[in-house]
PDB file of C-alpha atoms and ligand atoms in Angstrom:
ATOM      1  CA  MET C   1      -5.569 -15.760 -13.094  1.00  0.00           C
ATOM      2  CA  ALA C   2      -4.846 -13.086 -15.714  1.00  0.00           C
ATOM      3  CA  VAL C   3      -6.008 -14.199 -19.131  1.00  0.00           C
ATOM      4  CA  ILE C   4      -6.507 -11.234 -21.466  1.00  0.00           C
ATOM      5  CA  ASN C   5      -6.547 -13.254 -24.659  1.00  0.00           C
ATOM      6  CA  GLN C   6      -4.708 -16.354 -25.634  1.00  0.00           C
ATOM      7  CA  ASP C   7      -2.289 -14.768 -28.118  1.00  0.00           C
ATOM      8  CA  ALA C   8      -1.318 -11.968 -25.807  1.00  0.00           C
ATOM      9  CA  HIS C   9      -0.952 -13.931 -22.601  1.00  0.00           C
ATOM     10  CA  GLY C  10       2.716 -14.062 -21.694  1.00  0.00           C
ATOM     11  CA  GLY C  11       3.653 -12.447 -25.036  1.00  0.00           C
ATOM     12  CA  ALA C  12       5.841  -9.363 -25.565  1.00  0.00           C
ATOM     13  CA  ALA C  13       2.835  -7.054 -26.091  1.00  0.00           C
ATOM     14  CA  GLU C  14       1.273  -8.088 -22.798  1.00  0.00           C
ATOM     15  CA  GLN C  15       4.569  -7.955 -20.931  1.00  0.00           C
ATOM     16  CA  SER C  16       5.216  -4.329 -21.955  1.00  0.00           C
ATOM     17  CA  ARG C  17       1.838  -3.152 -20.568  1.00  0.00           C
ATOM     18  CA  PRO C  18       2.031  -1.175 -17.337  1.00  0.00           C
ATOM     19  CA  ILE C  19       1.472  -2.417 -13.825  1.00  0.00           C
ATOM     20  CA  GLY C  20      -1.651  -0.538 -12.623  1.00  0.00           C
ATOM     21  CA  VAL C  21      -1.370   0.690  -9.050  1.00  0.00           C
ATOM     22  CA  PHE C  22      -4.009   2.521  -7.060  1.00  0.00           C
ATOM     23  CA  ASP C  23      -4.524   4.069  -3.670  1.00  0.00           C
ATOM     24  CA  SER C  24      -7.083   6.371  -2.073  1.00  0.00           C
ATOM     25  CA  GLY C  25      -4.549   9.141  -2.528  1.00  0.00           C
ATOM     26  CA  ILE C  26      -0.801   9.512  -2.663  1.00  0.00           C
ATOM     27  CA  GLY C  27       0.215   7.117   0.138  1.00  0.00           C
ATOM     28  CA  GLY C  28       0.452   4.309  -2.394  1.00  0.00           C
ATOM     29  CA  LEU C  29       3.483   6.076  -3.900  1.00  0.00           C
ATOM     30  CA  THR C  30       5.428   4.267  -1.159  1.00  0.00           C
ATOM     31  CA  VAL C  31       4.527   1.049  -3.014  1.00  0.00           C
ATOM     32  CA  VAL C  32       5.484   2.654  -6.362  1.00  0.00           C
ATOM     33  CA  SER C  33       8.845   3.637  -4.885  1.00  0.00           C
ATOM     34  CA  ALA C  34       9.474   0.063  -3.755  1.00  0.00           C
ATOM     35  CA  LEU C  35       8.340  -1.259  -7.156  1.00  0.00           C
ATOM     36  CA  ARG C  36      10.621   1.155  -9.026  1.00  0.00           C
ATOM     37  CA  THR C  37      13.598  -0.027  -6.974  1.00  0.00           C
ATOM     38  CA  LEU C  38      12.807  -3.720  -7.321  1.00  0.00           C
ATOM     39  CA  LEU C  39      11.509  -3.731 -10.929  1.00  0.00           C
ATOM     40  CA  PRO C  40      13.148  -0.771 -12.687  1.00  0.00           C
ATOM     41  CA  ASN C  41      12.186  -1.851 -16.200  1.00  0.00           C
ATOM     42  CA  GLU C  42       8.477  -2.190 -15.458  1.00  0.00           C
ATOM     43  CA  SER C  43       6.202   0.647 -16.537  1.00  0.00           C
ATOM     44  CA  ILE C  44       3.725   1.756 -13.882  1.00  0.00           C
ATOM     45  CA  PHE C  45       0.449   3.646 -14.144  1.00  0.00           C
ATOM     46  CA  TYR C  46      -0.472   5.022 -10.713  1.00  0.00           C
ATOM     47  CA  LEU C  47      -3.940   6.338  -9.963  1.00  0.00           C
ATOM     48  CA  GLY C  48      -4.633   8.159  -6.680  1.00  0.00           C
ATOM     49  CA  ASP C  49      -8.259   8.820  -5.850  1.00  0.00           C
ATOM     50  CA  THR C  50      -7.465  12.173  -4.266  1.00  0.00           C
ATOM     51  CA  ALA C  51     -10.956  13.512  -5.004  1.00  0.00           C
ATOM     52  CA  ARG C  52     -12.377  10.988  -2.501  1.00  0.00           C
ATOM     53  CA  VAL C  53      -9.473  10.446  -0.043  1.00  0.00           C
ATOM     54  CA  PRO C  54      -9.492   9.374   2.773  1.00  0.00           C
ATOM     55  CA  TYR C  55     -10.992   5.883   2.444  1.00  0.00           C
ATOM     56  CA  GLY C  56     -10.013   4.984   6.036  1.00  0.00           C
ATOM     57  CA  GLY C  57     -13.101   6.426   7.722  1.00  0.00           C
ATOM     58  CA  LYS C  58     -15.629   5.267   5.076  1.00  0.00           C
ATOM     59  CA  SER C  59     -17.903   2.232   5.090  1.00  0.00           C
ATOM     60  CA  ALA C  60     -16.834  -1.033   3.456  1.00  0.00           C
ATOM     61  CA  ALA C  61     -19.574  -0.703   0.782  1.00  0.00           C
ATOM     62  CA  THR C  62     -18.322   2.759  -0.224  1.00  0.00           C
ATOM     63  CA  VAL C  63     -14.671   1.679  -0.338  1.00  0.00           C
ATOM     64  CA  GLN C  64     -15.668  -1.348  -2.450  1.00  0.00           C
ATOM     65  CA  ARG C  65     -17.550   0.844  -4.951  1.00  0.00           C
ATOM     66  CA  TYR C  66     -14.665   3.341  -5.192  1.00  0.00           C
ATOM     67  CA  SER C  67     -12.123   0.536  -5.611  1.00  0.00           C
ATOM     68  CA  LEU C  68     -14.049  -1.105  -8.459  1.00  0.00           C
ATOM     69  CA  GLU C  69     -14.373   2.258 -10.234  1.00  0.00           C
ATOM     70  CA  ILE C  70     -10.692   3.102  -9.883  1.00  0.00           C
ATOM     71  CA  ALA C  71      -9.617  -0.381 -10.952  1.00  0.00           C
ATOM     72  CA  ALA C  72     -11.783  -0.044 -14.084  1.00  0.00           C
ATOM     73  CA  MET C  73      -9.867   3.132 -14.910  1.00  0.00           C
ATOM     74  CA  LEU C  74      -6.570   1.203 -14.603  1.00  0.00           C
ATOM     75  CA  LEU C  75      -7.895  -1.451 -16.975  1.00  0.00           C
ATOM     76  CA  SER C  76      -8.696   1.261 -19.515  1.00  0.00           C
ATOM     77  CA  GLU C  77      -4.999   2.230 -19.226  1.00  0.00           C
ATOM     78  CA  ASN C  78      -4.232  -1.358 -20.335  1.00  0.00           C
ATOM     79  CA  ALA C  79      -2.860  -2.498 -16.943  1.00  0.00           C
ATOM     80  CA  LYS C  80      -1.481  -6.085 -17.116  1.00  0.00           C
ATOM     81  CA  THR C  81      -2.038  -6.553 -13.398  1.00  0.00           C
ATOM     82  CA  VAL C  82      -3.547  -4.425 -10.635  1.00  0.00           C
ATOM     83  CA  VAL C  83      -1.834  -3.573  -7.338  1.00  0.00           C
ATOM     84  CA  VAL C  84      -4.074  -2.346  -4.525  1.00  0.00           C
ATOM     85  CA  ALA C  85      -1.552  -0.035  -2.801  1.00  0.00           C
ATOM     86  CA  CYS C  86      -4.005   0.835  -0.074  1.00  0.00           C
ATOM     87  CA  ASN C  87      -4.534  -1.200   3.057  1.00  0.00           C
ATOM     88  CA  THR C  88      -8.097   0.031   3.477  1.00  0.00           C
ATOM     89  CA  ALA C  89      -9.114  -1.069  -0.034  1.00  0.00           C
ATOM     90  CA  SER C  90      -7.154  -4.320   0.353  1.00  0.00           C
ATOM     91  CA  ALA C  91      -8.922  -4.988   3.674  1.00  0.00           C
ATOM     92  CA  VAL C  92     -12.479  -4.549   2.407  1.00  0.00           C
ATOM     93  CA  ALA C  93     -12.470  -4.794  -1.419  1.00  0.00           C
ATOM     94  CA  LEU C  94      -9.758  -7.279  -2.426  1.00  0.00           C
ATOM     95  CA  SER C  95     -12.065 -10.298  -2.791  1.00  0.00           C
ATOM     96  CA  GLN C  96     -14.509  -8.330  -4.937  1.00  0.00           C
ATOM     97  CA  LEU C  97     -11.696  -6.961  -7.131  1.00  0.00           C
ATOM     98  CA  THR C  98     -10.179 -10.417  -7.516  1.00  0.00           C
ATOM     99  CA  ALA C  99     -13.533 -11.917  -8.489  1.00  0.00           C
ATOM    100  CA  THR C 100     -14.446  -9.123 -10.914  1.00  0.00           C
ATOM    101  CA  LEU C 101     -11.248  -8.011 -12.717  1.00  0.00           C
ATOM    102  CA  PRO C 102      -9.913  -9.914 -15.771  1.00  0.00           C
ATOM    103  CA  VAL C 103      -6.324  -9.481 -14.541  1.00  0.00           C
ATOM    104  CA  THR C 104      -4.487 -10.588 -11.385  1.00  0.00           C
ATOM    105  CA  VAL C 105      -4.819  -8.422  -8.309  1.00  0.00           C
ATOM    106  CA  THR C 106      -2.266  -8.011  -5.491  1.00  0.00           C
ATOM    107  CA  GLY C 107      -3.128  -6.348  -2.205  1.00  0.00           C
ATOM    108  CA  VAL C 108      -0.888  -5.252   0.627  1.00  0.00           C
ATOM    109  CA  ILE C 109      -2.279  -7.299   3.501  1.00  0.00           C
ATOM    110  CA  GLN C 110      -1.235 -10.881   2.657  1.00  0.00           C
ATOM    111  CA  PRO C 111       2.366  -9.876   1.859  1.00  0.00           C
ATOM    112  CA  GLY C 112       2.583  -7.815   5.079  1.00  0.00           C
ATOM    113  CA  ALA C 113       1.150 -10.690   7.145  1.00  0.00           C
ATOM    114  CA  GLN C 114       3.588 -13.183   5.575  1.00  0.00           C
ATOM    115  CA  ALA C 115       6.543 -10.927   6.379  1.00  0.00           C
ATOM    116  CA  ALA C 116       5.340 -10.415   9.970  1.00  0.00           C
ATOM    117  CA  ILE C 117       4.984 -14.144  10.593  1.00  0.00           C
ATOM    118  CA  ALA C 118       8.464 -14.683   9.124  1.00  0.00           C
ATOM    119  CA  VAL C 119      10.147 -12.167  11.425  1.00  0.00           C
ATOM    120  CA  THR C 120       8.289 -12.426  14.772  1.00  0.00           C
ATOM    121  CA  ARG C 121      10.296 -14.273  17.391  1.00  0.00           C
ATOM    122  CA  ASN C 122       7.738 -14.309  20.176  1.00  0.00           C
ATOM    123  CA  GLY C 123       4.624 -14.863  18.009  1.00  0.00           C
ATOM    124  CA  HIS C 124       3.035 -11.546  19.079  1.00  0.00           C
ATOM    125  CA  VAL C 125       2.429  -9.117  16.194  1.00  0.00           C
ATOM    126  CA  GLY C 126       1.115  -5.547  16.383  1.00  0.00           C
ATOM    127  CA  VAL C 127      -0.830  -3.964  13.519  1.00  0.00           C
ATOM    128  CA  ILE C 128      -1.614  -0.303  13.001  1.00  0.00           C
ATOM    129  CA  GLY C 129      -3.822   1.134  10.266  1.00  0.00           C
ATOM    130  CA  THR C 130      -6.895   3.186   9.453  1.00  0.00           C
ATOM    131  CA  ARG C 131     -10.143   2.551  11.291  1.00  0.00           C
ATOM    132  CA  ALA C 132     -11.622   0.693   8.310  1.00  0.00           C
ATOM    133  CA  THR C 133      -8.569  -1.578   8.030  1.00  0.00           C
ATOM    134  CA  ILE C 134      -8.464  -2.394  11.741  1.00  0.00           C
ATOM    135  CA  ASN C 135     -12.248  -2.827  12.066  1.00  0.00           C
ATOM    136  CA  SER C 136     -12.290  -5.207   9.129  1.00  0.00           C
ATOM    137  CA  GLY C 137     -10.093  -7.696  11.033  1.00  0.00           C
ATOM    138  CA  ALA C 138      -8.354  -8.481   7.713  1.00  0.00           C
ATOM    139  CA  TYR C 139      -4.873  -8.552   9.233  1.00  0.00           C
ATOM    140  CA  GLU C 140      -5.921 -10.871  12.052  1.00  0.00           C
ATOM    141  CA  ARG C 141      -7.457 -13.269   9.547  1.00  0.00           C
ATOM    142  CA  ALA C 142      -4.391 -13.182   7.289  1.00  0.00           C
ATOM    143  CA  LEU C 143      -1.966 -13.635  10.233  1.00  0.00           C
ATOM    144  CA  ARG C 144      -4.032 -16.460  11.807  1.00  0.00           C
ATOM    145  CA  SER C 145      -4.390 -18.294   8.495  1.00  0.00           C
ATOM    146  CA  LEU C 146      -0.586 -18.364   8.368  1.00  0.00           C
ATOM    147  CA  ASP C 147      -0.101 -19.230  12.047  1.00  0.00           C
ATOM    148  CA  PRO C 148      -3.181 -20.106  14.102  1.00  0.00           C
ATOM    149  CA  LYS C 149      -1.257 -19.553  17.311  1.00  0.00           C
ATOM    150  CA  VAL C 150      -0.110 -15.993  16.576  1.00  0.00           C
ATOM    151  CA  ARG C 151      -1.183 -13.276  19.014  1.00  0.00           C
ATOM    152  CA  VAL C 152      -2.336 -10.043  17.371  1.00  0.00           C
ATOM    153  CA  SER C 153      -2.677  -6.565  18.963  1.00  0.00           C
ATOM    154  CA  ALA C 154      -4.257  -4.110  16.544  1.00  0.00           C
ATOM    155  CA  ARG C 155      -4.916  -0.416  16.831  1.00  0.00           C
ATOM    156  CA  ALA C 156      -6.480   2.206  14.560  1.00  0.00           C
ATOM    157  CA  CYS C 157      -4.349   5.354  14.306  1.00  0.00           C
ATOM    158  CA  PRO C 158      -6.549   7.893  12.484  1.00  0.00           C
ATOM    159  CA  LEU C 159      -4.360  10.910  13.360  1.00  0.00           C
ATOM    160  CA  LEU C 160      -1.295   9.600  11.540  1.00  0.00           C
ATOM    161  CA  VAL C 161      -2.455  10.084   7.958  1.00  0.00           C
ATOM    162  CA  PRO C 162      -3.160  13.829   8.410  1.00  0.00           C
ATOM    163  CA  LEU C 163       0.213  14.344  10.124  1.00  0.00           C
ATOM    164  CA  ILE C 164       1.991  12.582   7.253  1.00  0.00           C
ATOM    165  CA  GLU C 165       0.080  14.572   4.632  1.00  0.00           C
ATOM    166  CA  GLU C 166       1.146  17.722   6.436  1.00  0.00           C
ATOM    167  CA  GLY C 167       4.756  16.612   6.075  1.00  0.00           C
ATOM    168  CA  TRP C 168       5.276  16.346   9.826  1.00  0.00           C
ATOM    169  CA  LEU C 169       7.433  13.279   9.575  1.00  0.00           C
ATOM    170  CA  GLN C 170       9.972  14.136  12.276  1.00  0.00           C
ATOM    171  CA  THR C 171       8.339  16.505  14.786  1.00  0.00           C
ATOM    172  CA  ALA C 172       7.870  16.303  18.553  1.00  0.00           C
ATOM    173  CA  ILE C 173       4.067  16.242  18.159  1.00  0.00           C
ATOM    174  CA  THR C 174       4.195  13.369  15.699  1.00  0.00           C
ATOM    175  CA  ASP C 175       6.546  11.472  18.018  1.00  0.00           C
ATOM    176  CA  GLU C 176       4.139  11.905  20.895  1.00  0.00           C
ATOM    177  CA  ILE C 177       1.134  10.767  18.899  1.00  0.00           C
ATOM    178  CA  ILE C 178       2.999   7.722  17.583  1.00  0.00           C
ATOM    179  CA  MET C 179       3.883   6.761  21.148  1.00  0.00           C
ATOM    180  CA  GLN C 180       0.298   7.337  22.366  1.00  0.00           C
ATOM    181  CA  TYR C 181      -0.927   4.865  19.734  1.00  0.00           C
ATOM    182  CA  VAL C 182       1.894   2.330  19.849  1.00  0.00           C
ATOM    183  CA  SER C 183       2.864   2.192  23.536  1.00  0.00           C
ATOM    184  CA  PRO C 184      -0.108  -0.007  24.553  1.00  0.00           C
ATOM    185  CA  LEU C 185       0.892  -2.524  21.846  1.00  0.00           C
ATOM    186  CA  VAL C 186       4.524  -2.463  23.009  1.00  0.00           C
ATOM    187  CA  ASN C 187       3.395  -2.851  26.666  1.00  0.00           C
ATOM    188  CA  ASP C 188       1.258  -5.788  25.527  1.00  0.00           C
ATOM    189  CA  GLY C 189       4.492  -7.563  24.418  1.00  0.00           C
ATOM    190  CA  ILE C 190       4.573  -7.284  20.597  1.00  0.00           C
ATOM    191  CA  ASP C 191       7.965  -7.747  18.999  1.00  0.00           C
ATOM    192  CA  THR C 192       6.867  -6.925  15.437  1.00  0.00           C
ATOM    193  CA  LEU C 193       4.777  -4.007  14.163  1.00  0.00           C
ATOM    194  CA  VAL C 194       3.016  -4.081  10.775  1.00  0.00           C
ATOM    195  CA  LEU C 195       2.719  -0.588   9.244  1.00  0.00           C
ATOM    196  CA  GLY C 196      -0.750  -1.402   7.891  1.00  0.00           C
ATOM    197  CA  CYS C 197      -1.336   1.779   5.903  1.00  0.00           C
ATOM    198  CA  THR C 198       0.583   2.805   2.808  1.00  0.00           C
ATOM    199  CA  HIS C 199       1.174   6.275   4.284  1.00  0.00           C
ATOM    200  CA  TYR C 200       3.029   4.865   7.276  1.00  0.00           C
ATOM    201  CA  PRO C 201       6.364   3.957   5.616  1.00  0.00           C
ATOM    202  CA  LEU C 202       6.930   7.723   5.562  1.00  0.00           C
ATOM    203  CA  LEU C 203       7.051   7.500   9.399  1.00  0.00           C
ATOM    204  CA  ARG C 204       9.374   4.522   9.383  1.00  0.00           C
ATOM    205  CA  GLU C 205      12.405   6.507  10.477  1.00  0.00           C
ATOM    206  CA  ALA C 206      10.552   8.181  13.341  1.00  0.00           C
ATOM    207  CA  MET C 207       9.112   4.838  14.480  1.00  0.00           C
ATOM    208  CA  ALA C 208      12.458   3.069  14.280  1.00  0.00           C
ATOM    209  CA  ARG C 209      14.045   5.846  16.344  1.00  0.00           C
ATOM    210  CA  LEU C 210      11.222   5.737  18.958  1.00  0.00           C
ATOM    211  CA  LEU C 211      10.868   1.950  19.194  1.00  0.00           C
ATOM    212  CA  GLY C 212      14.522   0.944  18.814  1.00  0.00           C
ATOM    213  CA  ASP C 213      15.759  -2.585  18.094  1.00  0.00           C
ATOM    214  CA  ARG C 214      13.198  -4.403  20.239  1.00  0.00           C
ATOM    215  CA  ILE C 215      10.394  -3.966  17.681  1.00  0.00           C
ATOM    216  CA  THR C 216      10.798  -5.095  14.047  1.00  0.00           C
ATOM    217  CA  LEU C 217       8.876  -2.874  11.628  1.00  0.00           C
ATOM    218  CA  VAL C 218       7.130  -4.566   8.715  1.00  0.00           C
ATOM    219  CA  ASP C 219       6.583  -2.233   5.793  1.00  0.00           C
ATOM    220  CA  SER C 220       3.553  -3.144   3.657  1.00  0.00           C
ATOM    221  CA  ALA C 221       5.005  -1.242   0.643  1.00  0.00           C
ATOM    222  CA  GLN C 222       8.215  -3.273   0.453  1.00  0.00           C
ATOM    223  CA  ASN C 223       6.478  -6.612   0.939  1.00  0.00           C
ATOM    224  CA  CYS C 224       3.811  -5.824  -1.625  1.00  0.00           C
ATOM    225  CA  ALA C 225       6.560  -5.016  -4.190  1.00  0.00           C
ATOM    226  CA  ASN C 226       8.166  -8.412  -3.480  1.00  0.00           C
ATOM    227  CA  ALA C 227       4.796 -10.103  -4.025  1.00  0.00           C
ATOM    228  CA  VAL C 228       4.302  -8.314  -7.360  1.00  0.00           C
ATOM    229  CA  ARG C 229       7.748  -9.404  -8.510  1.00  0.00           C
ATOM    230  CA  GLU C 230       6.935 -13.039  -7.685  1.00  0.00           C
ATOM    231  CA  LEU C 231       3.569 -12.763  -9.462  1.00  0.00           C
ATOM    232  CA  LEU C 232       5.100 -11.335 -12.654  1.00  0.00           C
ATOM    233  CA  LEU C 233       7.728 -14.094 -12.733  1.00  0.00           C
ATOM    234  CA  ARG C 234       5.099 -16.783 -12.093  1.00  0.00           C
ATOM    235  CA  GLU C 235       2.712 -15.481 -14.757  1.00  0.00           C
ATOM    236  CA  ASN C 236       5.471 -14.757 -17.307  1.00  0.00           C
ATOM    237  CA  LEU C 237       4.459 -11.088 -17.314  1.00  0.00           C
ATOM    238  CA  CYS C 238       7.853  -9.434 -16.653  1.00  0.00           C
ATOM    239  CA  ALA C 239       8.743  -6.577 -19.022  1.00  0.00           C
ATOM    240  CA  ALA C 240      11.332  -7.763 -21.526  1.00  0.00           C
ATOM    241  CA  GLY C 241      14.466  -5.799 -22.404  1.00  0.00           C
ATOM    242  CA  PRO C 242      16.807  -3.530 -20.503  1.00  0.00           C
ATOM    243  CA  ASP C 243      14.952  -0.198 -20.956  1.00  0.00           C
ATOM    244  CA  ALA C 244      13.834   1.726 -17.876  1.00  0.00           C
ATOM    245  CA  GLY C 245      10.072   1.514 -17.330  1.00  0.00           C
ATOM    246  CA  ARG C 246       7.907   4.631 -17.483  1.00  0.00           C
ATOM    247  CA  LEU C 247       6.074   6.036 -14.478  1.00  0.00           C
ATOM    248  CA  GLN C 248       2.820   7.848 -15.064  1.00  0.00           C
ATOM    249  CA  VAL C 249       0.937   9.355 -12.157  1.00  0.00           C
ATOM    250  CA  ALA C 250      -2.704  10.401 -12.376  1.00  0.00           C
ATOM    251  CA  LEU C 251      -4.972  11.740  -9.653  1.00  0.00           C
ATOM    252  CA  THR C 252      -8.695  12.273  -9.554  1.00  0.00           C
ATOM    253  CA  ASP C 253      -8.240  15.839  -8.224  1.00  0.00           C
ATOM    254  CA  GLN C 254      -5.580  18.504  -8.456  1.00  0.00           C
ATOM    255  CA  PRO C 255      -2.334  17.614  -6.630  1.00  0.00           C
ATOM    256  CA  ASP C 256      -1.904  19.227  -3.229  1.00  0.00           C
ATOM    257  CA  ASN C 257       0.869  19.675  -0.655  1.00  0.00           C
ATOM    258  CA  PHE C 258       1.125  15.958   0.055  1.00  0.00           C
ATOM    259  CA  LEU C 259       2.427  15.239  -3.435  1.00  0.00           C
ATOM    260  CA  ARG C 260       5.424  17.451  -2.654  1.00  0.00           C
ATOM    261  CA  VAL C 261       5.905  15.653   0.704  1.00  0.00           C
ATOM    262  CA  ALA C 262       5.816  12.241  -0.956  1.00  0.00           C
ATOM    263  CA  ARG C 263       8.098  13.305  -3.800  1.00  0.00           C
ATOM    264  CA  GLU C 264      10.709  14.628  -1.384  1.00  0.00           C
ATOM    265  CA  ALA C 265      10.476  11.837   1.191  1.00  0.00           C
ATOM    266  CA  LEU C 266      10.536   9.073  -1.409  1.00  0.00           C
ATOM    267  CA  GLN C 267      12.918  10.784  -3.860  1.00  0.00           C
ATOM    268  CA  LEU C 268      10.485   9.727  -6.592  1.00  0.00           C
ATOM    269  CA  ASP C 269      10.424  11.444  -9.971  1.00  0.00           C
ATOM    270  CA  VAL C 270       6.699  11.455 -10.765  1.00  0.00           C
ATOM    271  CA  GLY C 271       6.982  13.805 -13.749  1.00  0.00           C
ATOM    272  CA  ASP C 272       3.824  15.667 -14.836  1.00  0.00           C
ATOM    273  CA  VAL C 273       0.798  14.549 -12.905  1.00  0.00           C
ATOM    274  CA  GLN C 274      -2.361  14.026 -14.934  1.00  0.00           C
ATOM    275  CA  VAL C 275      -5.850  14.666 -13.567  1.00  0.00           C
ATOM    276  CA  ARG C 276      -8.532  12.039 -14.457  1.00  0.00           C
ATOM    277  CA  GLU C 277     -12.224  12.340 -13.720  1.00  0.00           C
TER     278      GLU C 277
HETATM  279  N1  DGL J   1      -3.341   4.826   2.118  1.00  0.00           N
HETATM  280  C1  DGL J   1      -4.508   4.419   2.829  1.00  0.00           C
HETATM  281  C2  DGL J   1      -4.297   2.984   3.387  1.00  0.00           C
HETATM  282  O1  DGL J   1      -3.322   2.340   3.149  1.00  0.00           O
HETATM  283  C3  DGL J   1      -4.846   5.340   3.978  1.00  0.00           C
HETATM  284  C4  DGL J   1      -5.417   6.673   3.590  1.00  0.00           C
HETATM  285  C5  DGL J   1      -6.910   6.707   3.588  1.00  0.00           C
HETATM  286  O2  DGL J   1      -7.528   6.690   4.715  1.00  0.00           O
HETATM  287  O3  DGL J   1      -7.480   6.753   2.526  1.00  0.00           O
HETATM  288  O4  DGL J   1      -5.164   2.501   4.090  1.00  0.00           O
END
């Protein structure tokens, strides 16, 4: 639980502190976009580790070290809670972050698993994500802890992140690659597909068009935002007052083309991006 100090806990000063959000890069802006819509008067400090992206092909030990370093930077920005807006970091580093940080930590996997269990009709859930996320088995564990009888078909989709970063959100090549990855899961009988990477909500439209009504898409960004809202209410950490919250975006390297893609696709006003070492 988040206990900064007794006077501040739940007080106005603590409530006005920003929500700290991090991702390996800019994909976590999908979570920021969902948070801005759901919690417009919360301030957010977003940190994207663009100097070391992608995390998805790295070892668990490396992702854990990076995640602890990035989370420490969010604490120095006075974050009242930390949101791990990266499935890869949530899959392999969440328990370490939770055990180490003096504030509450929310990942994307548990909320995504809860939403999938709530919507599946036939009890067969598909999960797509980076290699590190899928190899960790974190989604299977989260889904089975909620429903031991659930059937899970999981697949790593390493080509999707580069396509998204290139801005190829609605192209014939992207459609074909999506179908190459997802068809085996559909043929297996899934009725629900978890977008287990914070980049993937940018392909939501393409996937909905390709998969139609028979597959329900579960967006980790939206469900993570819902979980943060519940946490803030539970911990009495909601920002007080009607003023719009501030969004600050910092990256560990110079912004590249993907920031433009994310800005346009998400219609998110990220203002001036800071660079932090
Ligand atoms: N946004 C990351 C995730 O959700 C994927 C990008 C990466 O490989 O770092 O897993």
